[in-house]
PDB file of C-alpha atoms in Angstrom:
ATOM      1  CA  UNK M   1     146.438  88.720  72.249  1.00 37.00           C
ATOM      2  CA  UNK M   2     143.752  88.635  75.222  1.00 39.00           C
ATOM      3  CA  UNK M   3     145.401  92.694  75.826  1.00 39.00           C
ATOM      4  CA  UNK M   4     143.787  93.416  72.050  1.00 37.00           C
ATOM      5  CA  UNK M   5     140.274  91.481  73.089  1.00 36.00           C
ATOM      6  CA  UNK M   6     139.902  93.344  76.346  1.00 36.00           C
ATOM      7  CA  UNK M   7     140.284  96.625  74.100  1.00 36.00           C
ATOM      8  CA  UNK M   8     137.999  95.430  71.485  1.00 39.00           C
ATOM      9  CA  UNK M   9     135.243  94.648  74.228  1.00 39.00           C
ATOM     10  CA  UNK M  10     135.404  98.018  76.066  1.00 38.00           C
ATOM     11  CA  UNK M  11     135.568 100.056  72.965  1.00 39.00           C
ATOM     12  CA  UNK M  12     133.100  98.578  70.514  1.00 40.00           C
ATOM     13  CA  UNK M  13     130.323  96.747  73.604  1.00 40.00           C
ATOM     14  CA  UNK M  14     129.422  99.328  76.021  1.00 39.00           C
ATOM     15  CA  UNK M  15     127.622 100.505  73.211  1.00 42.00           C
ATOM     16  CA  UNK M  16     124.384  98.741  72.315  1.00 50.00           C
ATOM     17  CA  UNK M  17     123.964  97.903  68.420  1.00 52.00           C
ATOM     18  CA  UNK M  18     120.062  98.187  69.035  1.00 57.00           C
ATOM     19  CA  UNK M  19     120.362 101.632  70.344  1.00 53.00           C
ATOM     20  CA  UNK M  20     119.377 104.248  67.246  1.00 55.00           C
ATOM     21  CA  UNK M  21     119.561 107.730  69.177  1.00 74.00           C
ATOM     22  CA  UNK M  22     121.125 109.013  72.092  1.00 87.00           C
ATOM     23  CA  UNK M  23     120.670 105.498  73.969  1.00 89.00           C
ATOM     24  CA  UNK M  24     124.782 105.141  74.021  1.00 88.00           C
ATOM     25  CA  UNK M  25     125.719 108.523  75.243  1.00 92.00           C
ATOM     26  CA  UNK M  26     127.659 107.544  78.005  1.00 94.00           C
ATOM     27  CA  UNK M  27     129.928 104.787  78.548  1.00 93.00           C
ATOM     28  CA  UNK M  28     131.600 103.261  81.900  1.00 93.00           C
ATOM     29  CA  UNK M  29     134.052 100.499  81.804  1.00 93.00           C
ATOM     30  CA  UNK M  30     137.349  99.758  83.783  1.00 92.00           C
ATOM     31  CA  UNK M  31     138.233 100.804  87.119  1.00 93.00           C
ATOM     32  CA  UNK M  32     135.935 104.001  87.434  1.00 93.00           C
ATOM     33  CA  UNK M  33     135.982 104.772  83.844  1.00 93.00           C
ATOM     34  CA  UNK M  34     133.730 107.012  81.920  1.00 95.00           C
ATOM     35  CA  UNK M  35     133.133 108.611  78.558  1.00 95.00           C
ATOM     36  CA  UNK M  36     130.146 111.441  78.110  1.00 93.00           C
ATOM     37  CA  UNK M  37     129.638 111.991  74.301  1.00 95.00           C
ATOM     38  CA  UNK M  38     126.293 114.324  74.774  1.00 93.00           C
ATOM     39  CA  UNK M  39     128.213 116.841  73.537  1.00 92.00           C
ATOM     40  CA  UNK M  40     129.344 115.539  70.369  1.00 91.00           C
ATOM     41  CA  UNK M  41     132.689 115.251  71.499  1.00 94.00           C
ATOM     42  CA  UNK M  42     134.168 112.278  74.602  1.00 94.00           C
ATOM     43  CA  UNK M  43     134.072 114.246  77.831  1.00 96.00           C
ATOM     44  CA  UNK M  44     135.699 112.336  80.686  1.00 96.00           C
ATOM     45  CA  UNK M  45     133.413 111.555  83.869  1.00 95.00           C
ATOM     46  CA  UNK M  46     134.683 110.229  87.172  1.00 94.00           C
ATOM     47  CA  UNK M  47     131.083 110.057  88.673  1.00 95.00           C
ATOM     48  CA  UNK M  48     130.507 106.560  87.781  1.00 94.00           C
ATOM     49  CA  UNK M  49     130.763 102.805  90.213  1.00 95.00           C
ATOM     50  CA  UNK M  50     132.250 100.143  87.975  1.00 93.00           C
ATOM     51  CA  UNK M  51     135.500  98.176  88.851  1.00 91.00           C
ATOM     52  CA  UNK M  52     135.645  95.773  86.027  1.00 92.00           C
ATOM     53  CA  UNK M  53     138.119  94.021  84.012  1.00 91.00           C
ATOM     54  CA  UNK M  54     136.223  93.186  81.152  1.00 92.00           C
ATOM     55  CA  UNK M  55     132.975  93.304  80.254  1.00 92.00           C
ATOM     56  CA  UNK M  56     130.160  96.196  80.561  1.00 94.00           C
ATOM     57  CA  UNK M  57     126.777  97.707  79.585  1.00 95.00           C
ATOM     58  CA  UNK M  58     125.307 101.247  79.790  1.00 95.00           C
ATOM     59  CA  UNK M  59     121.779 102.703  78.717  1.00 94.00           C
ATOM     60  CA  UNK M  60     120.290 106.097  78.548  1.00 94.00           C
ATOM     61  CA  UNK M  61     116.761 107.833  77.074  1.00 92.00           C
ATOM     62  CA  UNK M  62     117.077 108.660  73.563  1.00 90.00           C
ATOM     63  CA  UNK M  63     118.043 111.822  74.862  1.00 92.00           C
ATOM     64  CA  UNK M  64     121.484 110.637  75.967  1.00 93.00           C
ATOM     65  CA  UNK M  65     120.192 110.924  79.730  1.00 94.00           C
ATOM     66  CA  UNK M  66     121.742 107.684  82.200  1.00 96.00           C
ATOM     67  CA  UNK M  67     119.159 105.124  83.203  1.00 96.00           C
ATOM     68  CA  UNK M  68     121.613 102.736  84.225  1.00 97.00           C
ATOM     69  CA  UNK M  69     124.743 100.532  83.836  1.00 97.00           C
ATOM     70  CA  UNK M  70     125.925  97.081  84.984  1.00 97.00           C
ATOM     71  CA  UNK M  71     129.461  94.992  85.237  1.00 96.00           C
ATOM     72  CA  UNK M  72     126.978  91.930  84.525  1.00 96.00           C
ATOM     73  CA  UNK M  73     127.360  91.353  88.445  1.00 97.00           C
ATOM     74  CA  UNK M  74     125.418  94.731  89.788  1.00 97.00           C
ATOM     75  CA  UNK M  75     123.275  97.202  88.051  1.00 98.00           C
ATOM     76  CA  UNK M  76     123.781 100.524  89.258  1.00 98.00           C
ATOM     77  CA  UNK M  77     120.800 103.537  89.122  1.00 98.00           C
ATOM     78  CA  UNK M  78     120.986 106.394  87.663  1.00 97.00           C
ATOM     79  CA  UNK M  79     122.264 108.077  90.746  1.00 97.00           C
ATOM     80  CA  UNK M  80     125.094 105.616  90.939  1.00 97.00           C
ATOM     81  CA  UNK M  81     123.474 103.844  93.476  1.00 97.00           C
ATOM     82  CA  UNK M  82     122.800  99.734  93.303  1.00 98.00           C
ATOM     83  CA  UNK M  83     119.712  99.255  91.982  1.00 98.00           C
ATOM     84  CA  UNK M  84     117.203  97.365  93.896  1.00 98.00           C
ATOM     85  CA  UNK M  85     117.886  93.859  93.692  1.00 98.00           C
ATOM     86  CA  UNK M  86     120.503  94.481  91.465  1.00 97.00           C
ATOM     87  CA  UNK M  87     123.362  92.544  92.709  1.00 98.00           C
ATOM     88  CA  UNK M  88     124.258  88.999  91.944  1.00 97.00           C
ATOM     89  CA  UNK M  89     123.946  88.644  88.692  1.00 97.00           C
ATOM     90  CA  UNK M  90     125.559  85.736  86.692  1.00 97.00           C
ATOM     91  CA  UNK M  91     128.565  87.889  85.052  1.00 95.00           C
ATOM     92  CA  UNK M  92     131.560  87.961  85.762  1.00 94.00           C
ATOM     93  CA  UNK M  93     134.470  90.779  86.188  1.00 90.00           C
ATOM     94  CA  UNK M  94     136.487  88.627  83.768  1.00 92.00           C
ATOM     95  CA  UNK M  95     134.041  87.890  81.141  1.00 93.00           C
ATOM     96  CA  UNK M  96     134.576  89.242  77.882  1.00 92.00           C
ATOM     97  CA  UNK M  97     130.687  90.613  77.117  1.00 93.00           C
ATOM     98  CA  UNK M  98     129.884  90.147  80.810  1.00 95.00           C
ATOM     99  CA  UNK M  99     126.459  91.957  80.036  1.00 96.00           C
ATOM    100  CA  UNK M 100     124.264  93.773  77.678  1.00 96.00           C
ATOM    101  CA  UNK M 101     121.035  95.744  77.957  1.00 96.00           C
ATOM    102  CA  UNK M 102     118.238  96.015  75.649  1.00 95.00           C
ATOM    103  CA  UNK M 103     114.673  97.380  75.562  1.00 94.00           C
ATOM    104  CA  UNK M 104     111.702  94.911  75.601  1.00 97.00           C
ATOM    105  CA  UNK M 105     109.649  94.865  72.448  1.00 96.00           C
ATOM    106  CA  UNK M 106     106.820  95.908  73.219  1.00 95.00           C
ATOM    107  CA  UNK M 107     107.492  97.893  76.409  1.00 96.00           C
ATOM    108  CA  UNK M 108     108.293 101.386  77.148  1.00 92.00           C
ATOM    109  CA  UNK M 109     109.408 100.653  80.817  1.00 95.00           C
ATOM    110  CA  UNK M 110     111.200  97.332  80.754  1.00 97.00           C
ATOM    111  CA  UNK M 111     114.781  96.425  80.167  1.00 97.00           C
ATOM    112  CA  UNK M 112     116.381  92.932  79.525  1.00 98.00           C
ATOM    113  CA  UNK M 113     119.837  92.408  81.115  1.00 98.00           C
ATOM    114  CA  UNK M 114     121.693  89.507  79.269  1.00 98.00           C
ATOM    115  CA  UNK M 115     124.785  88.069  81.112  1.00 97.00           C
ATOM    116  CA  UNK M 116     127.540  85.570  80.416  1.00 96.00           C
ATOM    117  CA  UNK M 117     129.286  84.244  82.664  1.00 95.00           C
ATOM    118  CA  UNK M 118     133.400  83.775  83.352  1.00 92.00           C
ATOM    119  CA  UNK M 119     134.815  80.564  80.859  1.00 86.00           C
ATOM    120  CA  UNK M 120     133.452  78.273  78.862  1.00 82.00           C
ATOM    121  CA  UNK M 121     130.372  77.452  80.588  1.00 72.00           C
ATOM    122  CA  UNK M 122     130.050  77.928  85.153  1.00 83.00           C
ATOM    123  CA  UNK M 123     126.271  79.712  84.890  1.00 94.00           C
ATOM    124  CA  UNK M 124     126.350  80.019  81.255  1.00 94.00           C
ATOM    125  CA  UNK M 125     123.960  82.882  79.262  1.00 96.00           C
ATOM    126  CA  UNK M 126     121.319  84.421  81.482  1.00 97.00           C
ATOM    127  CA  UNK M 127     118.756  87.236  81.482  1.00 98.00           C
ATOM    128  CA  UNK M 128     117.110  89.819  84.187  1.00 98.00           C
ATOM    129  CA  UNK M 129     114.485  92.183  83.356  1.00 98.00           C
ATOM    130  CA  UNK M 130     114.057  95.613  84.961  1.00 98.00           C
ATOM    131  CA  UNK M 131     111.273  97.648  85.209  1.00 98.00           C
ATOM    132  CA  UNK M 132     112.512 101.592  85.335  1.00 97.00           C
ATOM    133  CA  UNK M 133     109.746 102.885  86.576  1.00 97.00           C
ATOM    134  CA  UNK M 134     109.570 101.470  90.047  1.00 98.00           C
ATOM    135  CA  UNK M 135     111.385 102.947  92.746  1.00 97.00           C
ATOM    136  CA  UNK M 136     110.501 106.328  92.327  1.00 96.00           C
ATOM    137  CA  UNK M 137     112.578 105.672  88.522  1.00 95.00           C
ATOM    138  CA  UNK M 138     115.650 104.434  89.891  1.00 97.00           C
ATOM    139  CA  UNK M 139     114.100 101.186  88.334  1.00 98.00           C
ATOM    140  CA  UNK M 140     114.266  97.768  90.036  1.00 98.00           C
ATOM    141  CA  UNK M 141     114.973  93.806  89.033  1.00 98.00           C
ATOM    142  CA  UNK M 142     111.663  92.417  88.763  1.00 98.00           C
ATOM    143  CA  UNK M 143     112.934  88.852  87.069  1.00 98.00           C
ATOM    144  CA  UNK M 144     116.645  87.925  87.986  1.00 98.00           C
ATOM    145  CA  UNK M 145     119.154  84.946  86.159  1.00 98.00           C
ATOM    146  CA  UNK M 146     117.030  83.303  83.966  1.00 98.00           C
ATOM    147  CA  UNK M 147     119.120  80.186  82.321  1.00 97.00           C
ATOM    148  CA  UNK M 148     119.151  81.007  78.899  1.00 97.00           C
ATOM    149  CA  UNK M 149     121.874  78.068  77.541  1.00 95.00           C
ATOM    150  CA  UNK M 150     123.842  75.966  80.314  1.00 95.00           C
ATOM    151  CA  UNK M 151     126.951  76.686  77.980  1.00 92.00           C
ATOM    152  CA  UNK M 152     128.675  80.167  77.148  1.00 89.00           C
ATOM    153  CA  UNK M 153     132.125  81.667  75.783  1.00 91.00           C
ATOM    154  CA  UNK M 154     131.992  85.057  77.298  1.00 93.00           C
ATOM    155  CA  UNK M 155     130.551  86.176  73.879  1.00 93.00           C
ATOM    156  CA  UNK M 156     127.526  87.332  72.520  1.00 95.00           C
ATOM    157  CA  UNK M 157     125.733  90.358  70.876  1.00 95.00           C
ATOM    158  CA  UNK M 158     122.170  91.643  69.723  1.00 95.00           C
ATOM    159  CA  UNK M 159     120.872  92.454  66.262  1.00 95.00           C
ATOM    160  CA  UNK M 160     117.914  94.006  65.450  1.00 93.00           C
ATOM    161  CA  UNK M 161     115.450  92.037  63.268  1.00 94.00           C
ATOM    162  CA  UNK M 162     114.012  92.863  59.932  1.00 93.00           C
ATOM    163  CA  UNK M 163     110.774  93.261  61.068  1.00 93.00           C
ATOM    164  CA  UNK M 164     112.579  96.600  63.700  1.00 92.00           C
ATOM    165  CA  UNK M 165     110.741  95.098  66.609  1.00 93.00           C
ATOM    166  CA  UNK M 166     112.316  92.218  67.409  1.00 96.00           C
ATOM    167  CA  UNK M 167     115.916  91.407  67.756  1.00 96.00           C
ATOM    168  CA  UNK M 168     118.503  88.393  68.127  1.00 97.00           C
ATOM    169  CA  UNK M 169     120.496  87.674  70.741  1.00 97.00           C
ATOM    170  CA  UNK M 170     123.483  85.578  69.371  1.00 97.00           C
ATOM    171  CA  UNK M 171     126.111  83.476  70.927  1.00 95.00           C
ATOM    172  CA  UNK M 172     128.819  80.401  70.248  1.00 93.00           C
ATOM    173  CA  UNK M 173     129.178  77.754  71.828  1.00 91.00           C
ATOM    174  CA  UNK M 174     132.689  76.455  73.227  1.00 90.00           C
ATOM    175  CA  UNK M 175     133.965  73.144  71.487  1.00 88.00           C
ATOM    176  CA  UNK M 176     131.694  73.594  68.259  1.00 90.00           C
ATOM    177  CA  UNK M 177     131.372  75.397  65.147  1.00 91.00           C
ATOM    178  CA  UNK M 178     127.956  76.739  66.105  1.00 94.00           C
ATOM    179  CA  UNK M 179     126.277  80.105  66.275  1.00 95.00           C
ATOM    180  CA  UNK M 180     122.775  80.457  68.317  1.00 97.00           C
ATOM    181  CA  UNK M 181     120.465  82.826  67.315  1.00 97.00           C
ATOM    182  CA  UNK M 182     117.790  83.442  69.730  1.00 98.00           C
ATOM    183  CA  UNK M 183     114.446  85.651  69.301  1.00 98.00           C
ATOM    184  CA  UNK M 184     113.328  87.916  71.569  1.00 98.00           C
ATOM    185  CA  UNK M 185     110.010  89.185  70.780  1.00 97.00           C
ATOM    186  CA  UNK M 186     107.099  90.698  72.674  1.00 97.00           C
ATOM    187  CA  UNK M 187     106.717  86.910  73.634  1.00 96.00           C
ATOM    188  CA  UNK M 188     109.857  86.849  75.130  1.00 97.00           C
ATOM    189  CA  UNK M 189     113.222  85.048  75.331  1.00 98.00           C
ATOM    190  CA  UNK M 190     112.452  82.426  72.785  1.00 97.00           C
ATOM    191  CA  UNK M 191     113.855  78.615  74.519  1.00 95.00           C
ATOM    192  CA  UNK M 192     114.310  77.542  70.527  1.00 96.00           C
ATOM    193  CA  UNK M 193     117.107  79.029  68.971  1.00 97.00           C
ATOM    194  CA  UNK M 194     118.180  79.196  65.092  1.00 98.00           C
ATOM    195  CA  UNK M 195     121.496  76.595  65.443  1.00 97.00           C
ATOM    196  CA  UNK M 196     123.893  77.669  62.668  1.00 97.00           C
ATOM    197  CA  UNK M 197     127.015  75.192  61.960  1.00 95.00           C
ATOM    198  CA  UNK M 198     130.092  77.151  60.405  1.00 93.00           C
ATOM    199  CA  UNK M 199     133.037  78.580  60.726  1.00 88.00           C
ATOM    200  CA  UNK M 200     136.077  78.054  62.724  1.00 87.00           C
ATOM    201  CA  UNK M 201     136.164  76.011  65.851  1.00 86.00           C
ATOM    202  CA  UNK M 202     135.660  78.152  68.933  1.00 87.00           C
ATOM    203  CA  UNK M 203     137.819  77.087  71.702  1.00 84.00           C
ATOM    204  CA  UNK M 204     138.176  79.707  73.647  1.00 84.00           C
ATOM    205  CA  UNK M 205     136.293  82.666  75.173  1.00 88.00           C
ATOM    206  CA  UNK M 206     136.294  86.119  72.809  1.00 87.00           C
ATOM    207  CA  UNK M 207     133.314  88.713  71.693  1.00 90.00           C
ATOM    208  CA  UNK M 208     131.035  89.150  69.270  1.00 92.00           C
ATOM    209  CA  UNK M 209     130.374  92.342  67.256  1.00 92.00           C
ATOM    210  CA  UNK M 210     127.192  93.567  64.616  1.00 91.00           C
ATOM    211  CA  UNK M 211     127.166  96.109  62.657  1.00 88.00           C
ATOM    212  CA  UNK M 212     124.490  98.648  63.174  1.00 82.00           C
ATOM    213  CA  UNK M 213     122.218  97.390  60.070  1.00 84.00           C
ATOM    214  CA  UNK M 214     122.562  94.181  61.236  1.00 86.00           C
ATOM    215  CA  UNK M 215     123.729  92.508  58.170  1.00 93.00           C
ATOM    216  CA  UNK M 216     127.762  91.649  59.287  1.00 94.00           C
ATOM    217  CA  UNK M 217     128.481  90.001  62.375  1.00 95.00           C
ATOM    218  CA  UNK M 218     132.440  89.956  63.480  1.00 93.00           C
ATOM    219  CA  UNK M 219     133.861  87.170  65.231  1.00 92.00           C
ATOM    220  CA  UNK M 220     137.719  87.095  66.490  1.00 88.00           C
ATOM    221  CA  UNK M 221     139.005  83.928  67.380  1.00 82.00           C
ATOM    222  CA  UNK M 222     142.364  83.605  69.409  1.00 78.00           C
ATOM    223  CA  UNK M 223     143.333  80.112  68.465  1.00 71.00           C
ATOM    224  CA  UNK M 224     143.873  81.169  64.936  1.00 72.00           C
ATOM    225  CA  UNK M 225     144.826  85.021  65.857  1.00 81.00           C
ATOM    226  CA  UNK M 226     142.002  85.785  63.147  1.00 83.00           C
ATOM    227  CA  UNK M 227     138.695  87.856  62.515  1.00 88.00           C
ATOM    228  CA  UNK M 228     135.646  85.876  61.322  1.00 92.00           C
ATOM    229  CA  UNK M 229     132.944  87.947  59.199  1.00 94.00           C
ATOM    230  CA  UNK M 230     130.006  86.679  58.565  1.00 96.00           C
ATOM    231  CA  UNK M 231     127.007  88.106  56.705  1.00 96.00           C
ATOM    232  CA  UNK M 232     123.822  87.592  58.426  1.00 97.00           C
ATOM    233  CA  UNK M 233     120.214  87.031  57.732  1.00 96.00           C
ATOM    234  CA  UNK M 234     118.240  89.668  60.287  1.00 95.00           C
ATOM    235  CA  UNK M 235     115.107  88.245  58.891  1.00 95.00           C
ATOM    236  CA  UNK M 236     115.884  84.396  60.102  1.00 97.00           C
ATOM    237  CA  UNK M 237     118.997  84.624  62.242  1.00 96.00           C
ATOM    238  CA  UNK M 238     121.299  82.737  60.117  1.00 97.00           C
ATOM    239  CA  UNK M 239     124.844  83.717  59.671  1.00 96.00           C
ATOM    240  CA  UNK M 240     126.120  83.124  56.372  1.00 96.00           C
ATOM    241  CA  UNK M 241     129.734  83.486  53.614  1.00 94.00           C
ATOM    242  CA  UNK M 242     132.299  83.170  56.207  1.00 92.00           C
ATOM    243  CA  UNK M 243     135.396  85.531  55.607  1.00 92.00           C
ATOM    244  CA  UNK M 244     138.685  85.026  57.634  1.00 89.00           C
ATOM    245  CA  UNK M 245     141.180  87.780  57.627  1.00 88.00           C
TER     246      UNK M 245
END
């Protein structure tokens, strides 16, 4: 069963479901892994640095052009190089949705780096922000492992709000029935998220999936070798008419 998860993460999260245009062009994931869809078709690439088991995040310019990519430990440049201060991060090899990027609202030059962390808790759900325009566009970390909740099951995904500024980064928390919905505006990582009691029990680690508009988010859940959908409220981050299957 954890064989099918691993798939589901690298196929379906190095992706972004903010990213509109060529944002997702190229994907990296595994042992040295790579996937160049610029031309409308998957190209293999051998030029890029991960080693990971699990989770994985890549972003380019709209124009499908590499900016970067991170494990969720290290964020590697363009060039394949590790960015500056770019290591240590609090993901994990082994951790389902180890990391995702996503633009700042608001900025044209900053990127937040959400990470979750090995288990059902250890450092928990944490952000870094980089700024790609220092070092000469390489980018660099400018804000590194910001606590975001204490608590974490290696899962967790963005959707973009109704208003198509903001978005919501979404988790569950291990030993509940709860979702988290947190806002992330031009004001930042909001510390008061939208607690939503329902569904299943979550009592292990797993992954988290949105469609692109937003409006279904797909949870599976090992303990009951099911899928969870869920419609969802964009506008107030509340997940809503569970369906298991």
């Amino acid at each position: 069963m954890r064989n099918i998860f691993i798939f589901f993460c690298l196929f379906f999260f190095t992706a972004n479901d903010l990213l509109a245009q060529g944002e997702a062009n190229i994907w990296y994931f595994g042992d040295y892994g790579g996937l160049d869809f610029n031309s409308g078709a998957a190209v293999v690439i051998h030029d890029g640095q991960l080693t990971t088991q699990e989770g994985c995040s890549v972003l380019c310019d709209r124009h499908g052009q590499l900016l970067m990519y991170t494990d969720g430990v290290t964020i590697f440049t363009k060039n394949h190089t590790i960015m500056q201060n770019g290591m240590g991060l609090y993901g994990h090899s082994s951790s389902t949705q180890s990391a995702v990027i996503a633009p700042m609202p608001g900025s044209l030059t900053k990127f937040y780096v959400f990470t979750i962390d090995y288990g059902l808790g250890t450092y928990g759900m944490n952000y870094s922000v980089v700024d790609i325009e220092l070092n000469n566009g390489l980018g660099a970390v400018v804000e590194k492992n910001i606590l975001i909740n204490p608590l974490g099951t290696e899962r967790m995904t963005t959707v973009i709000h109704a208003n198509k500024k903001d978005f919501w980064l979404i988790t569950e928390l291990p030993e509940t029935h709860d979702f988290y919905a947190y806002l992330v505006s031009e004001a930042g990582v909001s510390n008061k998220p939208v607690v939503t009691t329902i569904g299943d029990l979550v009592k292990h680690p797993g992954c988290l999936k949105a469609s692109f508009d937003g409006s279904i988010i797909l949870s599976p859940k090992w303990e009951s070798e099911s899928f969870e959908i869920y419609s969802f409220d964009n506008q107030n981050g509340i997940p809503f008419n569970p369906i298991s299957i």
